[in-house]
C-alpha positions as MATLAB code, in Angstrom:
seq = 'MDIEEIAPDALPDLRTRAEPAILRGLAAHWPAVRAEDPAAYLARFDTGGAIGIAIAPPAAQGWLAYTPDLTALNFTRETGTLASLFARLGAAAAESEPPAIAAQAVAVDEALPGFTAENHLDLVPADVAPRIWIGNRVRVATHHDMTSNIAVVMAGRRRFTLFPPDQVGNLYIGPFEFTPAGTPVSLVDPDAPDLARFPLAAGAMAQAGVAELAPGDAIFIPHMWWHHVRSLDPVSILVNYWWNEAPPPQPGLAPIDAMIHAMLAFSGLPENQRDAWRAMFEHVVFGPPTDHIPVERRGIRGELGEESKARLRRQIAQMMGR';
ca = [
       6.222   25.082  -60.854;
       4.667   28.220  -59.517;
       3.580   30.840  -62.003;
       4.347   34.305  -60.797;
       1.508   36.738  -60.345;
       2.136   40.333  -61.476;
      -0.147   43.306  -60.582;
      -1.179   45.370  -63.710;
       0.535   48.458  -62.258;
       3.840   46.593  -61.951;
       4.158   45.036  -65.400;
       7.657   44.482  -66.770;
       8.756   44.472  -70.314;
       7.422   41.263  -71.635;
       9.528   41.469  -74.697;
      12.443   40.211  -72.493;
      10.646   37.973  -70.089;
      11.368   34.171  -70.578;
       8.976   33.009  -67.797;
       5.103   32.944  -67.784;
       3.157   35.264  -65.657;
      -0.435   35.571  -64.371;
      -1.714   39.282  -64.943;
      -4.730   39.505  -62.489;
      -7.340   42.092  -63.556;
      -5.378   43.254  -66.510;
      -8.572   43.778  -68.568;
     -10.943   44.234  -65.842;
     -11.738   47.726  -67.193;
     -12.793   46.365  -70.658;
     -16.434   46.964  -71.613;
     -16.322   43.458  -72.947;
     -15.497   42.041  -69.547;
     -17.902   44.231  -67.648;
     -20.896   43.376  -69.937;
     -23.729   41.507  -68.273;
     -24.522   39.604  -71.534;
     -21.272   38.781  -73.438;
     -23.158   37.523  -76.479;
     -25.260   40.719  -76.686;
     -22.080   42.768  -76.377;
     -20.361   40.922  -79.090;
     -23.468   41.100  -81.353;
     -22.909   44.924  -81.498;
     -19.878   44.355  -83.710;
     -20.938   41.190  -85.529;
     -20.715   41.436  -89.328;
     -22.600   38.288  -89.755;
     -19.690   36.648  -91.569;
     -19.045   33.004  -91.687;
     -16.663   31.535  -88.949;
     -15.225   28.148  -88.366;
     -16.711   26.075  -85.555;
     -15.286   22.822  -84.138;
     -17.764   20.150  -82.832;
     -16.918   17.085  -80.771;
     -19.384   14.600  -79.649;
     -20.221   14.139  -75.970;
     -17.977   11.102  -75.645;
     -14.979   13.338  -76.319;
     -15.594   15.078  -72.899;
     -14.531   18.365  -74.372;
     -11.139   17.092  -75.598;
     -10.325   18.333  -79.081;
      -7.565   16.050  -80.236;
      -7.193   12.659  -82.032;
      -8.979    9.468  -82.204;
      -7.248    6.693  -80.227;
      -5.453    5.403  -83.243;
      -4.314    8.757  -84.386;
      -5.875    8.327  -87.819;
      -8.424   11.102  -87.589;
      -9.445   13.974  -85.430;
     -12.174   13.344  -82.807;
     -14.072   16.491  -83.880;
     -15.583   17.918  -87.175;
     -15.367   21.459  -88.486;
     -18.380   23.383  -89.594;
     -19.126   26.843  -90.720;
     -21.672   29.238  -88.909;
     -22.165   32.742  -87.839;
     -21.569   34.202  -84.418;
     -25.257   34.278  -83.817;
     -25.726   30.618  -84.697;
     -22.665   29.697  -82.448;
     -24.207   31.431  -79.417;
     -27.616   29.678  -80.219;
     -25.844   26.239  -80.143;
     -23.974   27.022  -76.964;
     -27.321   28.039  -75.330;
     -28.847   24.773  -76.406;
     -25.794   22.750  -75.331;
     -25.948   24.334  -71.894;
     -29.332   22.759  -71.318;
     -28.023   19.111  -72.160;
     -26.703   16.764  -69.503;
     -23.976   15.554  -71.905;
     -23.484   18.437  -74.331;
     -21.076   18.236  -77.309;
     -17.926   20.329  -77.273;
     -18.386   23.544  -79.319;
     -15.679   26.038  -80.181;
     -14.860   28.806  -82.549;
     -11.074   29.170  -82.297;
      -8.600   31.989  -83.251;
     -11.194   34.001  -85.091;
      -9.633   37.309  -86.379;
     -11.339   40.072  -84.270;
     -10.819   42.956  -86.740;
     -12.469   40.974  -89.493;
     -15.478   39.307  -87.520;
     -15.994   42.116  -84.975;
     -14.620   45.415  -86.345;
     -14.867   48.013  -83.588;
     -14.178   45.649  -80.647;
     -10.455   46.400  -80.539;
     -11.087   50.147  -80.269;
     -13.338   49.657  -76.973;
     -11.158   46.912  -75.563;
      -7.496   47.838  -76.103;
      -4.377   46.420  -74.677;
      -1.383   48.695  -74.541;
       0.897   45.766  -73.357;
       1.380   44.311  -76.890;
       2.887   45.859  -80.049;
       0.528   48.182  -81.736;
       0.343   46.160  -84.902;
      -0.701   42.998  -83.191;
      -4.274   41.917  -84.197;
      -6.223   40.063  -81.619;
      -8.057   36.827  -81.953;
     -11.146   35.498  -80.148;
     -12.012   32.008  -78.910;
     -15.518   31.231  -78.002;
     -16.882   27.874  -76.727;
     -18.137   25.759  -73.963;
     -16.299   23.365  -71.653;
     -13.681   22.669  -74.197;
     -10.242   21.157  -73.604;
      -7.401   22.169  -75.967;
      -4.591   19.615  -76.259;
      -1.220   20.738  -74.880;
       0.661   22.638  -77.658;
       3.157   25.359  -78.035;
       3.171   28.591  -80.231;
       6.166   29.710  -82.034;
       5.403   33.232  -80.729;
       4.842   34.977  -77.490;
       1.134   35.095  -76.370;
      -1.002   37.080  -73.936;
      -4.486   35.474  -73.402;
      -7.157   37.628  -71.784;
     -10.359   35.876  -70.376;
     -13.407   37.924  -71.323;
     -16.103   35.593  -69.987;
     -16.174   32.312  -68.087;
     -13.057   30.820  -66.439;
     -10.230   29.053  -67.854;
      -7.511   26.881  -66.444;
      -4.034   26.855  -68.035;
      -1.577   24.100  -67.461;
       1.962   25.191  -68.597;
       5.091   23.204  -69.169;
       8.596   24.614  -69.871;
      10.041   23.996  -73.333;
      12.519   21.521  -71.974;
       9.737   19.070  -71.122;
       9.062   18.293  -74.742;
      10.591   14.853  -74.215;
       8.173   13.933  -71.625;
       5.121   15.163  -73.345;
       4.863   12.495  -76.166;
       4.213   14.844  -79.044;
       2.047   13.505  -81.756;
       2.434   13.663  -85.591;
       3.929   16.898  -87.162;
       2.180   16.492  -90.439;
      -1.383   15.921  -89.104;
      -2.435   18.117  -86.133;
      -5.730   19.353  -84.647;
      -4.874   23.025  -85.371;
      -1.603   23.367  -87.328;
       0.885   22.776  -84.379;
       1.975   19.525  -82.978;
       0.179   18.517  -79.695;
       0.937   16.255  -76.776;
      -0.959   13.030  -76.473;
      -0.931   13.336  -72.759;
      -4.094   14.539  -71.085;
      -2.930   16.676  -68.178;
      -6.143   16.324  -66.460;
      -5.826   12.476  -66.325;
      -2.354   11.431  -67.565;
      -2.146    7.753  -68.528;
       1.121    6.874  -66.884;
       1.017    3.297  -67.999;
       0.926    4.551  -71.625;
       3.030    7.582  -71.150;
       5.414    7.008  -68.091;
       7.648   10.019  -68.778;
       4.661   12.247  -68.410;
       5.168   12.004  -64.689;
       8.240   14.157  -65.129;
       6.295   16.768  -67.104;
       3.548   16.908  -64.454;
       6.041   17.554  -61.833;
       7.254   20.635  -63.710;
       3.825   21.827  -64.538;
       2.402   25.142  -63.456;
      -1.414   25.720  -63.128;
      -3.247   29.083  -63.395;
      -7.040   29.498  -63.092;
      -8.189   32.643  -64.510;
     -11.427   34.623  -64.078;
     -12.883   37.316  -66.354;
     -10.520   40.269  -66.737;
      -7.420   37.980  -65.896;
      -4.740   37.296  -68.430;
      -1.718   35.059  -68.730;
       1.541   35.698  -70.512;
       2.903   32.574  -72.175;
       6.433   32.953  -73.512;
       7.575   31.664  -76.922;
       7.553   27.880  -77.115;
       5.983   27.191  -73.762;
       3.710   24.158  -73.802;
       0.201   24.794  -72.598;
      -3.041   23.088  -72.151;
      -6.266   25.092  -71.872;
      -9.488   24.067  -70.245;
     -12.818   26.076  -70.330;
     -14.672   25.664  -67.051;
     -18.082   27.220  -67.954;
     -20.907   26.711  -70.388;
     -19.885   29.831  -72.258;
     -16.287   30.791  -72.196;
     -14.705   33.671  -74.302;
     -11.055   34.468  -74.529;
      -9.097   37.117  -76.546;
      -5.472   36.408  -77.341;
      -2.504   38.212  -78.957;
       0.373   36.503  -80.593;
       3.564   38.306  -81.555;
       7.259   37.464  -82.190;
      10.074   39.504  -80.798;
      12.500   38.207  -83.329;
      12.743   39.728  -86.801;
      10.709   37.876  -89.558;
      12.710   35.113  -91.068;
      13.483   34.827  -94.705;
      11.194   32.413  -96.568;
      12.355   28.780  -95.751;
      14.846   29.983  -93.078;
      12.488   29.947  -89.996;
      13.792   27.683  -87.170;
      11.216   25.096  -87.815;
      12.423   24.898  -91.459;
      16.034   24.290  -90.199;
      14.799   21.613  -87.918;
      12.816   19.761  -90.643;
      15.821   19.995  -92.764;
      18.071   18.540  -90.008;
      15.616   15.735  -89.624;
      16.157   14.826  -93.381;
      19.870   15.304  -93.148;
      20.403   13.043  -90.044;
      17.839   10.318  -90.919;
      19.543    6.976  -91.225;
      22.894    8.074  -89.848;
      24.587    5.492  -87.549;
      24.011    6.377  -83.824;
      27.646    7.323  -83.290;
      27.536    9.832  -86.084;
      24.290   11.189  -84.773;
      25.890   11.671  -81.268;
      28.774   13.438  -82.876;
      26.452   15.776  -84.714;
      24.324   16.335  -81.665;
      27.449   17.590  -79.721;
      28.420   19.833  -82.709;
      24.950   21.370  -82.955;
      25.000   22.078  -79.078;
      28.332   23.707  -79.324;
      28.246   25.578  -82.654;
      24.548   26.543  -82.838;
      23.644   27.038  -79.111;
      27.018   27.040  -77.449;
      29.218   29.660  -75.786;
      30.629   32.809  -77.436;
      33.713   32.342  -79.767;
      35.989   34.610  -77.699;
      39.020   32.435  -78.489;
      38.805   33.513  -82.336;
      39.688   37.026  -83.250;
      36.584   38.935  -84.281;
      37.643   39.318  -87.808;
      38.204   35.576  -88.258;
      34.872   34.187  -86.740;
      33.118   34.041  -90.083;
      29.597   32.465  -89.801;
      30.265   31.877  -86.041;
      30.503   35.566  -85.455;
      27.958   38.319  -85.458;
      25.994   38.015  -88.767;
      25.249   41.320  -90.586;
      22.782   41.761  -93.405;
      25.505   41.235  -96.016;
      26.787   37.931  -94.492;
      23.163   36.753  -94.020;
      22.572   37.387  -97.675;
      25.694   35.552  -98.673;
      24.615   32.523  -96.600;
      21.120   32.615  -98.045;
      22.751   32.340 -101.475;
      24.988   29.548 -100.474;
      22.036   27.631  -99.024;
      19.909   28.224 -102.154;
      22.883   26.898 -104.263;
      23.147   23.794 -102.014;
      19.530   23.058 -102.034;
      19.490   23.314 -105.950;
      22.028   20.578 -106.447;
];
């Protein structure tokens, strides 16, 4: 799959875009990108507060994921400061086999107040708060976000490998309850897929799109697209923005909640019944418009207003309370 490259002066409305895009030079004007010493630049904003740091041994080869038997993670979590993080990165850069070191998804406005004012991105909604990722040659396991995402490379180079949402069946997703960072990840290493263990991964790799980004470049990753991220330099810094075009769901009624409920409801059913319900879901939940039914008689299969949604929520609460 080829990922489209879009010039910053020809950006579309990403709120309606369903395909990823490479945005070359989107943030080339940022002072953070232009700084000769990224660590010194960030130090200007550093509050000295504690941040979480992931550490994996050299044997992990930068891969932040599971141990082979899936009983534990192959890295530990520590607490430090931004200054201590850069000191560790500097020491690791001198080692022939360094550990993997990464601070992930640190809230910029809390850890680095003032950074956003100097390094602004008009492309995202105004209320979206950026996060910063700082590390060495780390490899983040293939995962998806239940949001849209723009990732901007501030320093170092990063390689993104993207897979469409429909490749989930070829990616061998790990446990839902126990994950490296809160979202399920693929057990397949795109850099060296073990096709003897994961034969369907060949299909995913055939659909993969790869983008290598330099400082100032960015990538748009749509909702639910799977992505593997590899940092290519001893110090790599990325700023990302997550947002959701859909209105906030009611508590307990997010799509992931519905899926987990469905897993419980259909567990143990005979295969013929599961097949029948699969067809019903495909038609009723994701299927074509109900033009054959008069508008006033479509009920919950029609357009749901706030009143009808509230009524359905009450019905669901009553059912769950039985």
